[in-house]
XYZ file of C-alpha atoms in Angstrom:
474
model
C 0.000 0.000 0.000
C 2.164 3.035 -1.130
C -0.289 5.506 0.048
C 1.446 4.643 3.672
C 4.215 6.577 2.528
C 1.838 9.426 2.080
C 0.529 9.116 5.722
C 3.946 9.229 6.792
C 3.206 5.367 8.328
C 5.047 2.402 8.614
C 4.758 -0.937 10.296
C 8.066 -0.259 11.680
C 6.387 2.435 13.574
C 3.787 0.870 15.172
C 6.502 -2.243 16.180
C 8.256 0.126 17.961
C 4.996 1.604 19.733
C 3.953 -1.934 20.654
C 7.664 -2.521 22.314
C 6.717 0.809 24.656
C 3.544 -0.512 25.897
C 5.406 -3.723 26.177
C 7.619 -2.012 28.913
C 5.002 0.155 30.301
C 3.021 -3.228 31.032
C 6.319 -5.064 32.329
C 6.718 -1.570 34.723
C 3.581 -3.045 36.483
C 4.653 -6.306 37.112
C 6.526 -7.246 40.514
C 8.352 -9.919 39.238
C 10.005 -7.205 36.919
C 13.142 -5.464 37.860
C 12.283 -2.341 35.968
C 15.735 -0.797 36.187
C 17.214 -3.647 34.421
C 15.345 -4.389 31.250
C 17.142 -6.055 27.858
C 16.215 -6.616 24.890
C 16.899 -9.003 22.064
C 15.327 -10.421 18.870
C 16.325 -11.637 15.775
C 15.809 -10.299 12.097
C 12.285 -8.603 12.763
C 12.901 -9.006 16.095
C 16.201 -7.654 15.714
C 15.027 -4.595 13.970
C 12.454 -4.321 16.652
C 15.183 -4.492 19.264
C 16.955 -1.260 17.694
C 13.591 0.657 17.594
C 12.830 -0.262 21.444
C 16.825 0.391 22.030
C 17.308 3.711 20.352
C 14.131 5.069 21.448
C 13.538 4.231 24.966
C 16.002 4.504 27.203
C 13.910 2.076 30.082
C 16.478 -0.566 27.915
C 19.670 -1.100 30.071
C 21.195 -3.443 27.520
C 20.561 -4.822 23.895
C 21.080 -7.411 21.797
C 19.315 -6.798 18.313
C 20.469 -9.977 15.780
C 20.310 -10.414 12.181
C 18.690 -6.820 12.532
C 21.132 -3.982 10.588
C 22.682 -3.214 7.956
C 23.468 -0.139 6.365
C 21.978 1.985 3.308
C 24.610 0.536 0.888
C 24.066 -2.895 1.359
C 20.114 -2.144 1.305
C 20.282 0.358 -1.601
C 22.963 -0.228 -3.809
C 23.786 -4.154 -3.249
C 19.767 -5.239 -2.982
C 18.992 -6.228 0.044
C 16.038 -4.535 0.224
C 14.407 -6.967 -1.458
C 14.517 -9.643 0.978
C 12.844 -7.252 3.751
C 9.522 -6.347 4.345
C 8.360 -2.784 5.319
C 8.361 -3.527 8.759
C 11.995 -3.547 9.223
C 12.451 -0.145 7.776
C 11.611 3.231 10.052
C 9.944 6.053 7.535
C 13.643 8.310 6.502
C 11.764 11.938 6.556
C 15.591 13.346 7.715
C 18.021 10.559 5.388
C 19.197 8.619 8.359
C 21.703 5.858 7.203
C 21.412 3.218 10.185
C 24.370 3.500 12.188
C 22.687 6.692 13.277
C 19.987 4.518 14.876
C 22.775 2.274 16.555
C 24.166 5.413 18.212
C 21.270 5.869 19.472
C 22.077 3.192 21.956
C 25.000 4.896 23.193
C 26.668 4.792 25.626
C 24.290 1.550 26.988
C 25.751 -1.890 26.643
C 25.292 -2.728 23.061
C 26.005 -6.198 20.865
C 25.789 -6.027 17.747
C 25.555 -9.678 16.784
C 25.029 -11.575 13.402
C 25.928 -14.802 11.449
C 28.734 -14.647 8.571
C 26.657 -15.912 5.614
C 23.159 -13.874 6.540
C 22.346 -12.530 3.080
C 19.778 -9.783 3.739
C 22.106 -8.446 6.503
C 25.836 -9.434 4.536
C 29.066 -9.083 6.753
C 30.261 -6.145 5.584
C 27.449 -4.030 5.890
C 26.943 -5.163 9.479
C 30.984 -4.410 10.607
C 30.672 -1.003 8.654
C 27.892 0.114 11.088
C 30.174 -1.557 14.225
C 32.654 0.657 13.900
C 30.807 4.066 12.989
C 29.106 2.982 16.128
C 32.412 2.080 17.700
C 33.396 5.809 17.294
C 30.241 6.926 19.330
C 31.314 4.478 22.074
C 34.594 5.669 22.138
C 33.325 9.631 22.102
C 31.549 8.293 25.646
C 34.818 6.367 26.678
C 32.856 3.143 27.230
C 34.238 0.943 24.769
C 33.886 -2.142 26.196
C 30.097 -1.405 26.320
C 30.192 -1.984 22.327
C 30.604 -6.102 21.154
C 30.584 -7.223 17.689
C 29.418 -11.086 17.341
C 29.465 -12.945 14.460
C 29.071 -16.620 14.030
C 28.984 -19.158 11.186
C 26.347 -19.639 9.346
C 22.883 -18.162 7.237
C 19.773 -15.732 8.102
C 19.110 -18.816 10.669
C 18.296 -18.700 14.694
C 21.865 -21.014 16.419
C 22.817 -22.089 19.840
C 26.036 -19.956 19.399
C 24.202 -16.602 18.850
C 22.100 -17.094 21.783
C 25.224 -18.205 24.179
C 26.371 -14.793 23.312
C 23.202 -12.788 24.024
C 23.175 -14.897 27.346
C 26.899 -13.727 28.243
C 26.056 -9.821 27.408
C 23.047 -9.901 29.695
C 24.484 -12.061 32.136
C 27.560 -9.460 32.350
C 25.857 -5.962 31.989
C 22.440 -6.721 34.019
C 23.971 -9.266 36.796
C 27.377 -8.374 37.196
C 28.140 -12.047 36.483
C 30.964 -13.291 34.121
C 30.073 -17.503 35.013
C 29.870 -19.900 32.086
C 26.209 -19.905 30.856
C 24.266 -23.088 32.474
C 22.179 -24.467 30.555
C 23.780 -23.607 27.575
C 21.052 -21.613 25.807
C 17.593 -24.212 25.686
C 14.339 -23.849 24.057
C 12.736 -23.116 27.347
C 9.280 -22.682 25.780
C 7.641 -24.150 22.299
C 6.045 -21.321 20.490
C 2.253 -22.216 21.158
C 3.154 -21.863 25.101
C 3.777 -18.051 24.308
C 0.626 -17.665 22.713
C -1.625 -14.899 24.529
C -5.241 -15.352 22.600
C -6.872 -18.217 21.227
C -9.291 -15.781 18.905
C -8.103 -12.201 18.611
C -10.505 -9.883 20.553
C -13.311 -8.516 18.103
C -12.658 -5.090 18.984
C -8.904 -5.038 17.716
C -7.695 -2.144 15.554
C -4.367 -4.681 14.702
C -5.442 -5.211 10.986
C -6.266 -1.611 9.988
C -4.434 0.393 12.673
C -2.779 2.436 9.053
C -5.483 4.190 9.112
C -5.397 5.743 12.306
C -1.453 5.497 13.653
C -0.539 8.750 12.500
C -2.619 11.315 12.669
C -3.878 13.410 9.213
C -4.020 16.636 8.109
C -7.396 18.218 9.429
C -9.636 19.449 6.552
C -8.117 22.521 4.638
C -10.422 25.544 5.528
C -9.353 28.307 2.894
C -7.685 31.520 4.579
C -9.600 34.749 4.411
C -7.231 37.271 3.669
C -3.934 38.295 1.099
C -2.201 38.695 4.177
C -2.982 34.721 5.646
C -2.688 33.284 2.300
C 0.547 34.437 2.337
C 1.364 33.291 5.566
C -0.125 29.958 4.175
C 2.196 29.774 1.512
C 5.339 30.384 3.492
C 4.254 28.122 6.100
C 3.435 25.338 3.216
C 6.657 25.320 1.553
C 8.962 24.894 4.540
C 6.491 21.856 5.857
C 7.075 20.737 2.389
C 10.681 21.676 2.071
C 11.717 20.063 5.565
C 8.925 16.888 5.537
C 8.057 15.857 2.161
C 10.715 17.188 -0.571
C 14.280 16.718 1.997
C 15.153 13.750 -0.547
C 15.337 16.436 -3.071
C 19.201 17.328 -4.343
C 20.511 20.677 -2.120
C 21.661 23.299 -4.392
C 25.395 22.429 -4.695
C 23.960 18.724 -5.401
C 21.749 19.242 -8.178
C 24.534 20.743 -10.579
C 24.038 21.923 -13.477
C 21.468 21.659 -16.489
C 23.632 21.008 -19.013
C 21.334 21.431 -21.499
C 22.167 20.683 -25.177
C 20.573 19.969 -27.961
C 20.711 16.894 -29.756
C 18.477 17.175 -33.046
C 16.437 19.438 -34.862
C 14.427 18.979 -37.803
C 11.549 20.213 -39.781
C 8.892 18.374 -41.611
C 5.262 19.905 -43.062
C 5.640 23.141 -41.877
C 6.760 21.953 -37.766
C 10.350 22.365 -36.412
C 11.196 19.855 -33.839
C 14.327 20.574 -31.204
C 14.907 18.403 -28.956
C 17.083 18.347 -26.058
C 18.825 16.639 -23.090
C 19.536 18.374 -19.579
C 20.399 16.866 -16.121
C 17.877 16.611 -13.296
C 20.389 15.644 -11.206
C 23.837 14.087 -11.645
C 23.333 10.287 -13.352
C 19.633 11.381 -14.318
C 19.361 12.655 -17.441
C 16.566 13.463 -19.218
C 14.594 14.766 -22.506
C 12.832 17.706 -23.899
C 10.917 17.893 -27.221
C 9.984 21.204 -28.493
C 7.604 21.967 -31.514
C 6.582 24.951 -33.070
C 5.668 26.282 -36.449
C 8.847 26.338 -39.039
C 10.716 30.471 -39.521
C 9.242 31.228 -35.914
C 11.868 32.896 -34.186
C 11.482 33.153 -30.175
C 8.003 31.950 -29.274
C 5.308 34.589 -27.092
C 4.796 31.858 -25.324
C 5.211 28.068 -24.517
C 3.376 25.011 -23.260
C 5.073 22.469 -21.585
C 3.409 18.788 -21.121
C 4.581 16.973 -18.423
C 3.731 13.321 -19.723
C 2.676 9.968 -18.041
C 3.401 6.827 -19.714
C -0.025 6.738 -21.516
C 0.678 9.941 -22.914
C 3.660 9.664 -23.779
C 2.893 6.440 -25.805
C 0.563 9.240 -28.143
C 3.372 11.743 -27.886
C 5.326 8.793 -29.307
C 3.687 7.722 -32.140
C 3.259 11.584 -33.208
C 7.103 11.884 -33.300
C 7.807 8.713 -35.117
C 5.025 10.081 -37.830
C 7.027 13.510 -38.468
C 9.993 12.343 -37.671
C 11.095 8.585 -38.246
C 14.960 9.990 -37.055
C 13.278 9.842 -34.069
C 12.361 6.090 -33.701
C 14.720 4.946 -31.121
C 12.836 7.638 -28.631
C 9.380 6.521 -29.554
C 10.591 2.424 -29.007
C 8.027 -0.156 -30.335
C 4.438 2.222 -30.935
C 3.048 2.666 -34.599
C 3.262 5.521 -36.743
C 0.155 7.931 -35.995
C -0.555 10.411 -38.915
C -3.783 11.641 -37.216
C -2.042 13.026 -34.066
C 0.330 14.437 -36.201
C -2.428 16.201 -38.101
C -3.345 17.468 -34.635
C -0.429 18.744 -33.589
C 0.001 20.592 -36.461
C -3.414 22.075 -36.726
C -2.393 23.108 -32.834
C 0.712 24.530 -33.643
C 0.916 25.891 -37.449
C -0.252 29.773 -38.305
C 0.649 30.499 -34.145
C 3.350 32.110 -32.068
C 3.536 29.465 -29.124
C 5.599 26.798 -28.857
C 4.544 23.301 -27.201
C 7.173 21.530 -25.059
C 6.872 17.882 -24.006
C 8.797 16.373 -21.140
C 8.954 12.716 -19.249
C 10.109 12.790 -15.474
C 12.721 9.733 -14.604
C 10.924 6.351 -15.031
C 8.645 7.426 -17.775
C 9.350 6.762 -21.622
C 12.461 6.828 -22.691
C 14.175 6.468 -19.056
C 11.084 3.817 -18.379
C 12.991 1.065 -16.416
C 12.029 -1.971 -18.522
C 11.930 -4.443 -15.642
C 9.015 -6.915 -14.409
C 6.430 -5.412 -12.258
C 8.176 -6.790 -8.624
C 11.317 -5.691 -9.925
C 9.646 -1.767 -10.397
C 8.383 -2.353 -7.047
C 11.613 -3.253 -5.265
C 13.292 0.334 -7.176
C 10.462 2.143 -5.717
C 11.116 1.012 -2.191
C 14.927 2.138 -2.595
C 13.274 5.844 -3.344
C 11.407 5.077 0.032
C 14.952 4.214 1.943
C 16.538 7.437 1.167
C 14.066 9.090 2.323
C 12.211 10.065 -1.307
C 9.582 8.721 -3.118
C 9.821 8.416 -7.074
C 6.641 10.897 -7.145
C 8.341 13.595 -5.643
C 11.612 12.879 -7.435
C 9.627 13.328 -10.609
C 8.442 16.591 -8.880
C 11.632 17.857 -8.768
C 11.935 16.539 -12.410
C 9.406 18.628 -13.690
C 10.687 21.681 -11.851
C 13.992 20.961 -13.554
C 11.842 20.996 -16.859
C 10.588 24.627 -16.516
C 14.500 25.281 -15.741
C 15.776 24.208 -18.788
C 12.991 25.515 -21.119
C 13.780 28.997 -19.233
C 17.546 28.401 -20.099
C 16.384 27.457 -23.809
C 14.372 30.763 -23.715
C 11.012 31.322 -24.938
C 9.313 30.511 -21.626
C 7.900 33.968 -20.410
C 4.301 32.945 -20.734
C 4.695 29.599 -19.358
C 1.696 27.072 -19.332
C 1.952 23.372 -17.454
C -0.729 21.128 -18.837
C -0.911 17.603 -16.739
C -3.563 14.941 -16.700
C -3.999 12.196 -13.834
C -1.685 11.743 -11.174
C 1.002 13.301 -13.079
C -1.528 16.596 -12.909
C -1.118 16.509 -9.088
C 2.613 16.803 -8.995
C 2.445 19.395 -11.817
C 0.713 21.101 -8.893
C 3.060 20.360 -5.886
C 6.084 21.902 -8.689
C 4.540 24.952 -9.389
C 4.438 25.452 -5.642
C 8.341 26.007 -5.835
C 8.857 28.162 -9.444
C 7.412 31.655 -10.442
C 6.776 32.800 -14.154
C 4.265 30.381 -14.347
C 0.944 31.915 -16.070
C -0.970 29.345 -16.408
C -1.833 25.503 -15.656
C -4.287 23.153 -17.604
C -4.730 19.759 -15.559
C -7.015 17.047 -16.847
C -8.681 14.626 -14.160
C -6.867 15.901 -11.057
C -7.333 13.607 -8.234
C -9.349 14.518 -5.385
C -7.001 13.247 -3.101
C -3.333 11.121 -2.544
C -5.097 7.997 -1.738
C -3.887 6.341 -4.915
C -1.500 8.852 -5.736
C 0.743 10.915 -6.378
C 2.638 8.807 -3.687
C 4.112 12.068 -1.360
C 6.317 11.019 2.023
C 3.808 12.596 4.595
C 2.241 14.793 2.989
C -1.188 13.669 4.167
C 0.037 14.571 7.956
C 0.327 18.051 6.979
C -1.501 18.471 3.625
C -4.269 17.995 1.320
C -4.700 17.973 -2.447
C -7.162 20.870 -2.188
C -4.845 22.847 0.087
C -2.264 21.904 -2.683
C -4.585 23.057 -5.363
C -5.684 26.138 -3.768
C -2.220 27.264 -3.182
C -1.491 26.852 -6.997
C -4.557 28.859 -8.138
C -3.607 31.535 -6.014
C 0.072 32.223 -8.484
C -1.510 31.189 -11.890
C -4.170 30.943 -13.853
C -5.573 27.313 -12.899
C -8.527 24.975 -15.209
C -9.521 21.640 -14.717
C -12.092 18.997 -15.805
């Protein structure tokens, strides 16, 4: 469910939450030492252990297993793929996760894991030891930091839970004896089983729809002077909650634009041309307007969804076959070509057409889990591939300004696409106007925003647009 990125939720979240109440119920047992509580899992229940760790400091001691790994390893290597959601905390501030680990700091910490655990590999695991090593040594408690690592795969062993056993036994009993018994099964599974039919009041299965709290419904301001404060107020929120993932100024580089073909057929001159986004993310402008027209009064620019770009496609393949290895595998189309020219010949504007990263020609031709798993690497550094392409299209209006031509700008959107048309123009003046075809009503099923729906609305969104340009839909 990507909308949970929207809601700014994840099951990681309410893990952790569950793991407070855990000790706030333990706090009222008298069997329970309170000042000496532990903690240990493995894989989800190691990741759980770092949430509980990091976060509550009613944790004397930890042992998360088979529960870390850093950003490269989930990223760049894959390992991502092996995980589900709930091992992953929502990245609104681009945490790699040896900042969680120091977190822990300077309580007794063990960092333990086998050598041949493929969704948490070896060397991921001893880079975050010793960035975390550096934290314990900043508190001059080194020997409050272990590394463990044992033979074998992603599997629960004897050997790792010896370990865990000789880190508790040390940190919350003072005692350094041999562990006796040597790490049993003390309990099978169904003994720790709490209900025999869940209660029929639980909130377990649909508690993403209430865990974080949403944005209350946008009541329109009723003066310049708060609409302005509304806008200032918006951007940061969306600046600092939504957009960090978005490349800082001395990150994004420059456009580099250059143009790689122009040609004229029937009266149209095509240009087209490449500029960065952002380094390693190039992408592709097509302009059109009539043949002899010098600089345009003015100039469309279509922001394209797959769908659309298929027609966009087929147009330029029909005026221009040099074109083919841009439109790919669609058919000639002679009557959108007739359209376009009809549009465009006998005028002074010129219409722009432009794919964000992942659409047309930078489409990532890959089987639909495999477009999944490259969506959920946007999520781990703290992005989303929505609002990368939101920062795409504000690139766009960059480099048609640096073409030139763009003083009466117009954004024209349909469909989800529409909606981040509007979150762009948020961020870039000179727009005049904005045509956007079946807007949706709300981020439910898209565009797919990290938490904007704690802070924001489409109609907020929308409202905020209409008050800088001139704004149609249907």
């Amino acid at each position: 469910m990507w909308w949970w990125n929207n809601r700014g939720y994840t099951p990681a979240g309410a893990e952790a939450w569950n793991c407070i109440r855990a000790l706030d119920y333990l706090e009222t047992r008298p069997e329970a030492d309170a000042s000496r509580f532990g903690v240990t899992g493995r894989s989800g229940g190691g990741a759980y252990s770092w949430w509980i760790a990091a976060l509550d400091e009613r944790i004397k001691v930890a042992v998360p297993v088979a529960g870390i790994t850093d950003l490269q390893n989930h990223v760049v290597d894959g390992t991502v793929e092996g995980h589900c959601d709930c091992m992953f905390f929502l990245n609104t501030h681009r945490w790699d996760y040896p900042l969680v680990a120091a977190l822990v700091a300077p309580r007794p910490l063990l960092l333990s894991n086998s050598d041949k655990d493929s969704i948490f590999p070896l060397d991921g695991v001893y880079r975050t030891y010793r960035k975390v090593r550096d934290i314990y040594g900043f508190y001059n408690v080194p020997r409050s930091l272990g590394l463990n690592i044992t033979e074998g795969p992603h599997k629960d062993t004897q050997e790792l839970r010896i370990h865990a056993f000789v880190w508790f036994n040390r940190f919350l009993k003072g005692d350094e004896s041999l562990i006796d018994p040597t790490a049993e099964r003390c309990f099978e599974p169904e003994q720790l089983k709490v209900f025999k039919e869940l209660p029929a009041d639980q909130i377990n299965a649909h508690v993403h729809e209430t865990f974080v709290p949403a944005a209350p419904p946008f009541e329109p301001p009723t003066s310049d002077e708060q609409w302005k404060q509304l806008h200032d107020d918006s951007l940061e929120i969306l600046r600092s909650k939504c957009f960090n993932g978005w490349p800082r100024e001395d990150e994004a580089g420059g456009l580099n634009t250059r143009r790689v073909f122009s040609g004229r057929n029937r009266g149209l001159q095509l240009e087209v041309y490449d500029f960065q986004s952002q380094p390693n993310v190039p992408l592709r402008l097509y302009i059109v307007k009539r043949s002899g027209l010098g600089l345009p009064r003015g100039l469309t620019l279509a922001v394209l969804d797959q769908d659309s770009w298929d027609d966009w496609a087929s147009t330029l393949l029909t005026g221009w076959p040099a074109m083919a290895t841009d439109a790919g595998t669609v058919e000639p189309n002679e009557a959108r070509f007739g359209e376009l020219r009809e549009m465009i010949r006998g005028g002074d504007r010129a219409f722009a057409f432009v794919t964000p990263r992942g659409v047309g020609p930078t489409a990532w031709i890959v089987e639909p889990k495999k477009l999944i798993q490259i969506r959920r690497r946007f999520m781990l550094l703290g992005q989303t591939l929505d609002g990368m392409r939101i920062w795409d299209i504000r690139r766009a209006m960059a480099a048609v300004r640096d073409i030139g031509g763009a003083d009466r700008l117009t954004l024209q959107a349909s469909g989800e696409t529409a909606a981040m048309a509007v979150y762009a123009s948020l961020f870039e003046d000179g727009i005049e106007a904005m045509e956007l075809h079946t807007l949706p009503e709300s981020h439910r099923n898209g565009p797919i925003i990290l938490n904007v729906e704690r802070y924001f609305s489409m109609d907020r969104a929308t409202a905020l647009a209409a008050r800088r340009c001139r704004l149609t839909t249907d």
